[in-house]
Coordinates of C-alpha atoms and ligand atoms in Angstrom, one line a residue:
X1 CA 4.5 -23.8 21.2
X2 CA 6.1 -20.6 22.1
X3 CA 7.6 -17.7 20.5
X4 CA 9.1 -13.6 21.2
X5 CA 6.7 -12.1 18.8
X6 CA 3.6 -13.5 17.1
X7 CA 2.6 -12.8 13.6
X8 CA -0.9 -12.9 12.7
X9 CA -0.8 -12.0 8.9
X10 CA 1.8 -13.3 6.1
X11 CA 0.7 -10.3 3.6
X12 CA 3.8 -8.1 3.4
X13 CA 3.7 -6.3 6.6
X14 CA 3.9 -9.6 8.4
X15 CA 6.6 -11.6 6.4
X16 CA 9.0 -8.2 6.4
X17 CA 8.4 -7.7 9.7
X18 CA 9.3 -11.5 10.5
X19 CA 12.4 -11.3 8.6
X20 CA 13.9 -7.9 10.2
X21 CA 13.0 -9.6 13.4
X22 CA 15.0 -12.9 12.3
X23 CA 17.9 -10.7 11.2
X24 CA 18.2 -9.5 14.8
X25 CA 17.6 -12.7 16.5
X26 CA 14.3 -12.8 17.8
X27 CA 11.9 -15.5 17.3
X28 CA 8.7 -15.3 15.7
X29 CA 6.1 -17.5 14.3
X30 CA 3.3 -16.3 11.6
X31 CA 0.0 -17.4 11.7
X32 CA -2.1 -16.9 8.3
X33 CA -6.0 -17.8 7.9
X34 CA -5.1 -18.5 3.3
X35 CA -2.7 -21.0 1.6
X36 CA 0.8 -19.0 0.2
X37 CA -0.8 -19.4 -3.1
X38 CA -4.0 -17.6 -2.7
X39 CA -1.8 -14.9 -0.8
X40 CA 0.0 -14.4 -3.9
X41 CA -2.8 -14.6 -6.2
X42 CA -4.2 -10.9 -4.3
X43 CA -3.1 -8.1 -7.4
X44 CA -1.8 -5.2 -5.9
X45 CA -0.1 -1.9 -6.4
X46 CA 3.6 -1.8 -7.1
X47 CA 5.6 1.7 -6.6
X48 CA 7.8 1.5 -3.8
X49 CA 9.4 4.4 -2.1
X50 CA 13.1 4.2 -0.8
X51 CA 12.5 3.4 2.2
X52 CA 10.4 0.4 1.5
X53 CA 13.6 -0.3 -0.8
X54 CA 16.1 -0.1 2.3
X55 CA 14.5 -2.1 4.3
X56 CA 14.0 -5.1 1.6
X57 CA 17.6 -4.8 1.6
X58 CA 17.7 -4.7 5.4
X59 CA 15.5 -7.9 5.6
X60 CA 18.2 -9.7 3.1
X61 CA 15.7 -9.8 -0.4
X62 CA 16.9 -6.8 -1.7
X63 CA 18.7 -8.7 -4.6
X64 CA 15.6 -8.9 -7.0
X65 CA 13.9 -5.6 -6.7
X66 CA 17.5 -4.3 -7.4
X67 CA 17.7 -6.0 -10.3
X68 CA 14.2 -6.3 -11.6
X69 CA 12.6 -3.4 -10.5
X70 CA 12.4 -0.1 -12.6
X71 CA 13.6 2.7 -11.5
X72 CA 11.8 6.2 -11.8
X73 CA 12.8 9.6 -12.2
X74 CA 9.1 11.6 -12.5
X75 CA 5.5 11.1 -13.1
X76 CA 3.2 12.0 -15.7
X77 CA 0.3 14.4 -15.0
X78 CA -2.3 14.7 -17.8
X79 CA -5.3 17.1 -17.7
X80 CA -7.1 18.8 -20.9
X81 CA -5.8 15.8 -22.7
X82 CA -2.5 17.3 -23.0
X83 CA 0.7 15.5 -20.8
X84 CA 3.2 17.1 -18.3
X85 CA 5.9 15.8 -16.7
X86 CA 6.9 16.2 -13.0
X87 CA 10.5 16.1 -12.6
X88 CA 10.4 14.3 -9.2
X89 CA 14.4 13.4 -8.5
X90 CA 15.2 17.2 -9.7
X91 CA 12.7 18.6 -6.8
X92 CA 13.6 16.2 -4.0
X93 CA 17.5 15.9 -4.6
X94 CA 17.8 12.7 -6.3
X95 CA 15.1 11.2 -4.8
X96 CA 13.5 8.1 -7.2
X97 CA 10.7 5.3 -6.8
X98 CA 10.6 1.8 -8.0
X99 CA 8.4 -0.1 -9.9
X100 CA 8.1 -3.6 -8.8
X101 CA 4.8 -5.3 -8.0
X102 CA 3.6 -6.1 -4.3
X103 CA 3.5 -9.6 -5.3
X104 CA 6.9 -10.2 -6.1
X105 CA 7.9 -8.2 -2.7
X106 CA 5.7 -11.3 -0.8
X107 CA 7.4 -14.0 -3.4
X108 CA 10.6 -13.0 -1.8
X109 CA 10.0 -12.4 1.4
X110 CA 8.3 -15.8 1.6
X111 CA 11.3 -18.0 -0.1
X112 CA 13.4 -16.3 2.1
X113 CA 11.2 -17.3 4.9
X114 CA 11.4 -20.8 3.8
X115 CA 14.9 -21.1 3.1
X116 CA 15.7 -19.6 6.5
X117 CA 13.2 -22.0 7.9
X118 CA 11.1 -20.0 10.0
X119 CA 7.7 -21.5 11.3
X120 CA 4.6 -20.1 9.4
X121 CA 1.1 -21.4 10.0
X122 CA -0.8 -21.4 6.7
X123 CA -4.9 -22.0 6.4
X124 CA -4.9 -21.8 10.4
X125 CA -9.0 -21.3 11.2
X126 CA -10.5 -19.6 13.7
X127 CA -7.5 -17.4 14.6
X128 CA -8.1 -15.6 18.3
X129 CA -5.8 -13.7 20.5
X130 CA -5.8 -13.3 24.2
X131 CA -4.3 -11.8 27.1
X132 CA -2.3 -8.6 25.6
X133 CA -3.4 -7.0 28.4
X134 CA -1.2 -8.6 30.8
X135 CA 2.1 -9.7 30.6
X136 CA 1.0 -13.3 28.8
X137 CA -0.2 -12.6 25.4
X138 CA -1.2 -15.8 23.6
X139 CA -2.9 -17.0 19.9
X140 CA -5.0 -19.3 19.6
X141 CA -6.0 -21.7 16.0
X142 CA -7.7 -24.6 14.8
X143 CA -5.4 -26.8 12.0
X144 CA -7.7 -29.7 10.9
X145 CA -10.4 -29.0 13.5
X146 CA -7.3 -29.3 16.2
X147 CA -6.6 -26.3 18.3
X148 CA -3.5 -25.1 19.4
X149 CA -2.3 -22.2 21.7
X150 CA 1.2 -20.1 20.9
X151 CA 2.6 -18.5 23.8
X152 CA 4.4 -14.7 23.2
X153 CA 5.6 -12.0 24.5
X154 CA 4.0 -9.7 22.1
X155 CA 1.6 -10.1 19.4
X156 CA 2.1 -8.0 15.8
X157 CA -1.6 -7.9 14.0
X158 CA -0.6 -8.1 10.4
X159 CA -3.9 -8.8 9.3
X160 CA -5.1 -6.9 7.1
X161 CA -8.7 -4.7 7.0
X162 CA -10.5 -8.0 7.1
X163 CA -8.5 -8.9 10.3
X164 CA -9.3 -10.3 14.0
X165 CA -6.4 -8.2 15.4
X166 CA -8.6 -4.9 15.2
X167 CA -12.0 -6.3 15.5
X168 CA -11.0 -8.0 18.9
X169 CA -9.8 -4.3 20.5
X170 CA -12.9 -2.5 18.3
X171 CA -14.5 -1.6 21.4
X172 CA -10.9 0.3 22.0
X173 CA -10.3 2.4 18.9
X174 CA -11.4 5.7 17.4
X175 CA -12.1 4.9 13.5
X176 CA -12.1 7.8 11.1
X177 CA -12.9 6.7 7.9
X178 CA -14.2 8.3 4.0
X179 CA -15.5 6.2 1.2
X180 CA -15.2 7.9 -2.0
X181 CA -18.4 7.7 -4.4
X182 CA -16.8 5.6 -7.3
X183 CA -13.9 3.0 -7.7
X184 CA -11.0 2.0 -9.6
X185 CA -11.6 -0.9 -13.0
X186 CA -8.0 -2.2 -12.8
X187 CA -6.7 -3.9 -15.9
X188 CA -3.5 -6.6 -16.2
X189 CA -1.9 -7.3 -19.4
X190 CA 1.6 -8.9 -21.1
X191 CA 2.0 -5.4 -22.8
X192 CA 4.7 -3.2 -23.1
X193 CA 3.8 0.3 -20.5
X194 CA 3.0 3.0 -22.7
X195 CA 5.2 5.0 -20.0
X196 CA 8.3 2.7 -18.5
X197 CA 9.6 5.5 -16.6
X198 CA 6.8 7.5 -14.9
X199 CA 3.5 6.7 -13.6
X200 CA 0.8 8.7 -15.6
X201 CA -2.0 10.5 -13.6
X202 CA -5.2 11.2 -16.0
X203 CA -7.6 13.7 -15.0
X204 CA -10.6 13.8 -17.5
X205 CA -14.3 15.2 -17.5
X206 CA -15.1 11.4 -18.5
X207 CA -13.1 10.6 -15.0
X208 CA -9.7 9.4 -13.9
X209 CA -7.0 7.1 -15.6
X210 CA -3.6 5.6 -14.7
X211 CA -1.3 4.1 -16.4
X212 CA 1.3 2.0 -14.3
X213 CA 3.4 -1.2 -14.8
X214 CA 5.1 -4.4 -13.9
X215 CA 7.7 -4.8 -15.6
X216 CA 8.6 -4.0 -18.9
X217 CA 6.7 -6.2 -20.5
X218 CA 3.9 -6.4 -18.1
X219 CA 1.0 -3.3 -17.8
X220 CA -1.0 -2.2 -15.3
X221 CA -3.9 0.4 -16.3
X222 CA -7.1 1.5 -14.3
X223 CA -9.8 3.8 -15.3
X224 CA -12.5 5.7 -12.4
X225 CA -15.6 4.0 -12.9
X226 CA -19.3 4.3 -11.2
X227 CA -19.2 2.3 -7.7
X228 CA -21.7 0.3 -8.5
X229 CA -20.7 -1.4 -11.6
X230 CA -19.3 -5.5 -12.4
X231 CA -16.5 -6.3 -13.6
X232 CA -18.6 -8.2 -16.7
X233 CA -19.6 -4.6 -17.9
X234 CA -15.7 -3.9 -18.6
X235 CA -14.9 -6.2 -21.6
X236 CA -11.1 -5.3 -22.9
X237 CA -12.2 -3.5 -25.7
X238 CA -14.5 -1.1 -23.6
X239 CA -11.5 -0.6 -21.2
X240 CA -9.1 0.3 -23.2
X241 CA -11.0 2.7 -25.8
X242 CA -12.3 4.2 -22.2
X243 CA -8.5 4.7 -20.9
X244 CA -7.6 6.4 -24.5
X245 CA -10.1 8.8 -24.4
X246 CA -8.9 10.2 -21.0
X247 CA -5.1 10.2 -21.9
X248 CA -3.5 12.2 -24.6
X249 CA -3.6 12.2 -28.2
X250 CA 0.0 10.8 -28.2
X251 CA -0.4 8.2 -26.0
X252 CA -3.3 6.9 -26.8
X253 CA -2.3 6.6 -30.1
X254 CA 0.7 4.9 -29.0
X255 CA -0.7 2.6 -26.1
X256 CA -0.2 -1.3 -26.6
X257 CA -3.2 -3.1 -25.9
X258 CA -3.6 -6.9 -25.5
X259 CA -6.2 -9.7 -23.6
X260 CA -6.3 -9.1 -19.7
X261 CA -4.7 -11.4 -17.6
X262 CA -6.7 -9.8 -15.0
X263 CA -9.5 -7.3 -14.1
X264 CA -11.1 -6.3 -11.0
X265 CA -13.0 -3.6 -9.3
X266 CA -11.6 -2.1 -6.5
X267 CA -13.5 0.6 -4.1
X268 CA -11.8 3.7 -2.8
X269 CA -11.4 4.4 0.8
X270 CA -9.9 6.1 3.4
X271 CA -9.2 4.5 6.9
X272 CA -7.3 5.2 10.3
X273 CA -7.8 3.3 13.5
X274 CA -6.5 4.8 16.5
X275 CA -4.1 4.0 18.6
X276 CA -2.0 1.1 16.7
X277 CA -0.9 -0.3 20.5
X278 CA -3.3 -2.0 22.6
X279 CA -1.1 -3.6 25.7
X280 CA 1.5 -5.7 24.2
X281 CA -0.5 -5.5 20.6
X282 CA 0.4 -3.6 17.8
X283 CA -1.3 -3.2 14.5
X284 CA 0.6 -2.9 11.3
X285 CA 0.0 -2.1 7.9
X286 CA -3.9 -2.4 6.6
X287 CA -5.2 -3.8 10.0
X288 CA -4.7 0.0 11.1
X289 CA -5.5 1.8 8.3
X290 CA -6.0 2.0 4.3
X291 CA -5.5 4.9 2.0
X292 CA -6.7 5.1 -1.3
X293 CA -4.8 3.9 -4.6
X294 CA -4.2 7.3 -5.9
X295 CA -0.3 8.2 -5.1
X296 CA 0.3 4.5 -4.5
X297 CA 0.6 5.1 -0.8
X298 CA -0.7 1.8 0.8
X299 CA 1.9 -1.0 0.7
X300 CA 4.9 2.2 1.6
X301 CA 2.8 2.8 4.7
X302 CA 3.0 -1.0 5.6
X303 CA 6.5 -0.6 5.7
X304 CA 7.2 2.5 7.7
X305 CA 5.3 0.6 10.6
X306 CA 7.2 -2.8 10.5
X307 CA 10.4 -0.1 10.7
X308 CA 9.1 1.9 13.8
X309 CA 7.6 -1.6 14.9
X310 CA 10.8 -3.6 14.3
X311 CA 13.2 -1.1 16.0
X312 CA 11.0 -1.1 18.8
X313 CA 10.9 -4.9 19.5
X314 CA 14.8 -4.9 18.4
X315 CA 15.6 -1.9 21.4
X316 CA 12.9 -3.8 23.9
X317 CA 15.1 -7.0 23.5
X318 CA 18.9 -6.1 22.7
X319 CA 18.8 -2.3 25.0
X320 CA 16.3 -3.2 27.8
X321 CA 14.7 0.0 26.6
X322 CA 10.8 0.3 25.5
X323 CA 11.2 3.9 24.3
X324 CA 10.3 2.1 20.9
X325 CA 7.7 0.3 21.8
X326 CA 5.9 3.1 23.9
X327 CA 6.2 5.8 21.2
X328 CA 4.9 3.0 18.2
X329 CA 1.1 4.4 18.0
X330 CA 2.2 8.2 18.1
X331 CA 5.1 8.0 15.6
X332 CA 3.4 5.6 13.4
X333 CA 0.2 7.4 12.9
X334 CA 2.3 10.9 12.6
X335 CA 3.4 9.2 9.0
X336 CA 0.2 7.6 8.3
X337 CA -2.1 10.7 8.1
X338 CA 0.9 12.6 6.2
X339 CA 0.1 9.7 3.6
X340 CA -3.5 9.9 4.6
X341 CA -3.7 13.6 3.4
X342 CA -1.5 13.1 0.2
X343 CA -3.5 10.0 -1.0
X344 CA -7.0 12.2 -0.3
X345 CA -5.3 15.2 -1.9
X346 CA -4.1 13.5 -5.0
X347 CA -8.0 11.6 -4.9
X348 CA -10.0 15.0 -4.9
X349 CA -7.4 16.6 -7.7
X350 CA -7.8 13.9 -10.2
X351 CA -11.4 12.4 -10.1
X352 CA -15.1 13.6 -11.1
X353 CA -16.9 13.1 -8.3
X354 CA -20.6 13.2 -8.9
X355 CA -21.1 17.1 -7.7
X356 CA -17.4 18.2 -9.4
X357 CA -19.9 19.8 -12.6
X358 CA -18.7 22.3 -14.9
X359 CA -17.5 24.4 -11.9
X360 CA -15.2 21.5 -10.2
X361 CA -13.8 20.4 -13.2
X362 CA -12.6 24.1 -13.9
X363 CA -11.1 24.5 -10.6
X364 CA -9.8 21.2 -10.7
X365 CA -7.4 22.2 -14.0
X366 CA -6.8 25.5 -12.2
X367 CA -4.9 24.0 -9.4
X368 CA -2.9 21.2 -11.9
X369 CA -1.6 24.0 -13.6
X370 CA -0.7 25.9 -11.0
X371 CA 1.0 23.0 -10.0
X372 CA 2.7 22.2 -13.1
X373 CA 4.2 25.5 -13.5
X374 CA 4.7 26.3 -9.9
X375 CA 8.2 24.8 -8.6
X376 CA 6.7 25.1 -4.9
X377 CA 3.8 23.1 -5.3
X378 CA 5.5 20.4 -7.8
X379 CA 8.2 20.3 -5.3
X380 CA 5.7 19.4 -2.5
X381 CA 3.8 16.8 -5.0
X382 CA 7.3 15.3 -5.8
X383 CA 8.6 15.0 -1.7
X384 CA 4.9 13.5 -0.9
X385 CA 5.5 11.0 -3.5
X386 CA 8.9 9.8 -2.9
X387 CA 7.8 9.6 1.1
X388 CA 8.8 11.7 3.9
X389 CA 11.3 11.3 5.7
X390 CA 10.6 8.5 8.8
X391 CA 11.7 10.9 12.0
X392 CA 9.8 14.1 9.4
X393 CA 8.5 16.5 12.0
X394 CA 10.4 15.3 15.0
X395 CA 12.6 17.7 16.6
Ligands
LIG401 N1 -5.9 -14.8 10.9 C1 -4.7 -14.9 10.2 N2 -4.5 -14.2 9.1 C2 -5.4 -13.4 8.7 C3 -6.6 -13.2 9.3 C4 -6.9 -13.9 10.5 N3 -8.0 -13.8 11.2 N4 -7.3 -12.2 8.6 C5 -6.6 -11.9 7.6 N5 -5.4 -12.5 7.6 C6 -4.3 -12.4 6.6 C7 -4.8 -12.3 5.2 O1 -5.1 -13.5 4.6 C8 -3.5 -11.6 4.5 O2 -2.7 -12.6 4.0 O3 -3.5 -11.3 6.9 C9 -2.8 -10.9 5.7 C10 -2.9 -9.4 5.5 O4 -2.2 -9.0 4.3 P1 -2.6 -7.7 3.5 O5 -4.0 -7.5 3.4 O6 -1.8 -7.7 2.3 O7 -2.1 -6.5 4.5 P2 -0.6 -6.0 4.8 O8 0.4 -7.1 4.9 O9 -0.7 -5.0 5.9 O10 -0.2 -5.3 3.4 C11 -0.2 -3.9 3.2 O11 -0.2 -2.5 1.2 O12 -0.5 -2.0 -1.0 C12 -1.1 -2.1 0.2 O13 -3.3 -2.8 0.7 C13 -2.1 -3.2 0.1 O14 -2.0 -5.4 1.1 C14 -1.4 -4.3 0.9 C15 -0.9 -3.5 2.0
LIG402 C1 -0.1 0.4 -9.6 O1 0.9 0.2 -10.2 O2 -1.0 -0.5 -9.4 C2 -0.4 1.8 -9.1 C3 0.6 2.8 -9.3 C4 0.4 4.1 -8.9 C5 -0.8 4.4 -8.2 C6 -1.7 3.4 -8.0 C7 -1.5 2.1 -8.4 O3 -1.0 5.6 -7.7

C-alpha cells in the first residue's frame, strides 16, 4: 500500500489532520493500535477556542459544534468562597469559547471520515516506522498476526503520550517535563451545569474545584485531590459535598447533583518534547507535549499543530515550497510553551500544593484579586484563554 502522508494516531489530532489533508487533495491513510469504540470511550476536556472552531469548519464537520455547542462569554473565578466573573469577550474584543466535548469533535471527524471513505487501520499491532530519515519513509503493522508495510512520503505521529512516534526518535529529543503533586477526581453526570455559560475556577484552602459541562443537560465537575488516591475512595456523595464546600454559598446551594456516569482520576503534568520534526516526521498534538487540565489548553494545542502541520504539507504539495514544513518545529513550539506557561500559571494560582501553607494560600488570594479588579491582568487571563493568535509574536 501507499500513501502522501501517513497517520499514526485516530485521536483528534490525527482524524482532523486527515480531513484538512483530504480537503486539499492529498492522500493519507491512518493507522490506530484501539477499535473506534474504545477511542471514543476516552473522557476528555471539552472548551474549544476559535480556532479549533475554524478549522472544524475548515475540515467540513463544523455543522454540529455550531449547532450543539455552547457558546461562552466569561469564566467564573471563585476564591474565599465568594464568585467573580471575568468578562472574557469584553477584554478580547468579542472573543468567545465553546463548550462541546472532545468526544463528539472525534464522533464527527470519524463519520466524516467514513462517509468520505478514507482508509483507516483500526487495532493494527505492533505499529513501527522506518526510514524518515531519507527520502522513503514507511509504517509497518501486524492485522491478525499478518504484517503489512505502507509506503509515504511523510509520516504525521498522532499518537498520543503513550505513542511509538516519539519513543522511536527518544534518543533525538530534549524532554522538559513537571509533574504536579496531586491530581484531578473528574465527575460525569445527566445534570443540568450549575453554570451554562462560563467555566467556574475554585480556589479553596481544602484545594481546587471546577465546574464545566457538556451540554446542557450533561455536567462535568472535578475536585484536586491527593495523587495517590483510587477512584473507589470518591463515592458520589463524597464528591459532591467535597465540590460544595470549595464553591460558593450560592452555588453550592444551587448545584444539581445526580449518579455518575463516570469518574476517574487523572494526574497533572507538564510535557514538551523538542523538536516536533525529525526528517520527514512530525509530531502532533499529545505525542509532543501535554499541558495540564487547568485552562483547558490540551485538545486547542492539538489543533494549532494539525494547522501549521496541514498548511505545511498543503504548500510542500500544491506550491513546491517547504517553507512550511521547515519552519513546523519552531512555529509550533512558539504556541505550545505560550499554552505551556498559561496552563502552569492558571495550575500554581488555583491549587494547594503541599508547601502552599498559611503563607501561599494568602498570596495566592492576593494575586486573584488583583486580578479580578485589575483590567490589565484580567485582560491577559481573558486573551490566554480564548488562545493567541496562530502567527502571535511573528513579525
Ligand atoms: N500505533 C497506532 N496508534 C497509536 C499508538 C501506536 N503505537 N499509540 C497510540 N495510538 C493512538 C491512541 O490509541 C489514540 O487513539 O493514538 C491516538 C492518540 O490520541 P490522543 O491521545 O487523543 O492524542 P491527540 O489526538 O493528540 O489528542 C489531543 O487533546 O484534550 C487533549 O489530551 C487530550 O487527547 C487529547 C489531546
Ligand atoms: C472540562 O470541561 O473537562 C474542562 C473545562 C475547563 C478546564 C478543564 C477541563 O480548564
Amino acid at each position: 500500500m501507499r500513501t502522501q502522508v501517513a497517520i499514526i494516531g485516530a485521536g483528534p489530532s490525527g482524524l482532523l489532520l486527515g480531513q484538512l489533508l483530504h480537503k486539499a487533495g492529498i492522500d493519507n491513510v491512518i493507522i490506530e493500535r484501539q477499535s473506534p469504540d474504545y477511542v471514543l470511550g476516552r473522557i476528555r476536556a471539552g472548551i474549544l477556542e476559535q480556532i479549533m472552531v475554524d478549522l472544524l469548519h475548515e475540515a467540513g464537520v463544523g455543522e454540529r459544534v455550531a449547532k450543539e455547542g455552547t457558546v461562552h462569554h466569561s469564566i467564573e473565578l471563585v476564591y474565599k468562597n465568594t464568585r467573580h466573573p471575568i468578562d472574557v469577550t469584553g477584554l478580547t474584543n468579542g472573543k468567545v469559547v465553546t463548550a462541546y466535548g472532545q468526544t463528539e469533535i472525534t464522533r464527527d471527524l470519524m463519520d466524516a471520515r467514513q462517509a468520505a471513505g478514507l482508509p483507516t487501520v483500526y487495532e493494527a499491532a505492533n505499529v513501527s516506522i522506518h526510514g524518515f530519515d531519507g527520502a522513503k519513509p514507511s509504517v509497518r503493522y501486524e492485522i491478525d498476526g499478518q504484517t503489512h508495510e505502507l509506503a509515504c512520503d511523510f509520516i504525521a505521529g498522532c499518537d498520543g503520550f503513550h505513542g511509538v512516534c516519539r519513543a522511536t526518535v527518544q534518543d533525538s529529543i530534549t524532554e522538559y517535563e513537571k509533574v504536579y503533586p496531586f491530581g484531578w477526581v473528574g465527575l460525569l453526570a445527566d445534570v443540568p451545569p450549575v453554570s451554562p455559560h462560563a467555566v467556574v475556577y475554585a480556589n479553596s484552602e481544602r484545594g481546587f474545584g471546577l465546574c464545566s459541562m457538556r451540554s446542557l443537560t450533561r455536567s462535568r465537575y472535578y475536585v484536586q485531590c491527593p495523587i495517590d488516591d483510587k477512584v473507589e475512595q470518591w463515592s458520589d456523595d463524597r464528591f459532591w459535598d467535597e465540590l460544595r464546600r470549595r464553591l460558593d454559598p450560592a452555588m453550592a446551594e444551587a448545584i444539581v447533583t445526580g449518579p455518575s456516569i463516570e469518574k476517574s482520576i487523572a494526574p497533572l503534568r507538564s510535557f514538551v518534547a523538542e523538536p516536533m520534526r525529525f526528517g520527514r516526521l512530525f509530531l502532533a498534538g499529545d505525542a509532543a507535549h501535554i499541558v495540564p487540565p487547568t485552562g483547558a489548553k490540551g485538545l486547542n494545542l492539538a489543533a494549532s499543530d494539525v494547522k501549521y502541520l496541514s498548511t505545511a504539507f498543503i504548500e510542500h504539495y500544491a506550491e513546491k515550497s517547504d517553507a512550511g514544513i521547515d519552519h513546523y518545529s519552531q512555529r509550533a513550539l512558539a504556541r505550545v510553551w505560550r499554552a505551556e506557561r498559561f496552563s502552569w500559571w492558571l495550575t500554581s494560582l488555583m491549587h494547594r500544593f503541599p508547601d502552599t501553607g498559611g503563607f501561599g494560600q494568602k498570596v495566592q488570594e492576593a494575586e486573584l484579586e488583583y486580578l479580578v479588579n485589575s483590567e490589565a491582568m484580567s485582560r491577559s487571563l481573558a486573551e490566554n484563554y480564548v488562545g493567541l493568535p496562530l502567527d502571535f509574536g511573528q513579525r
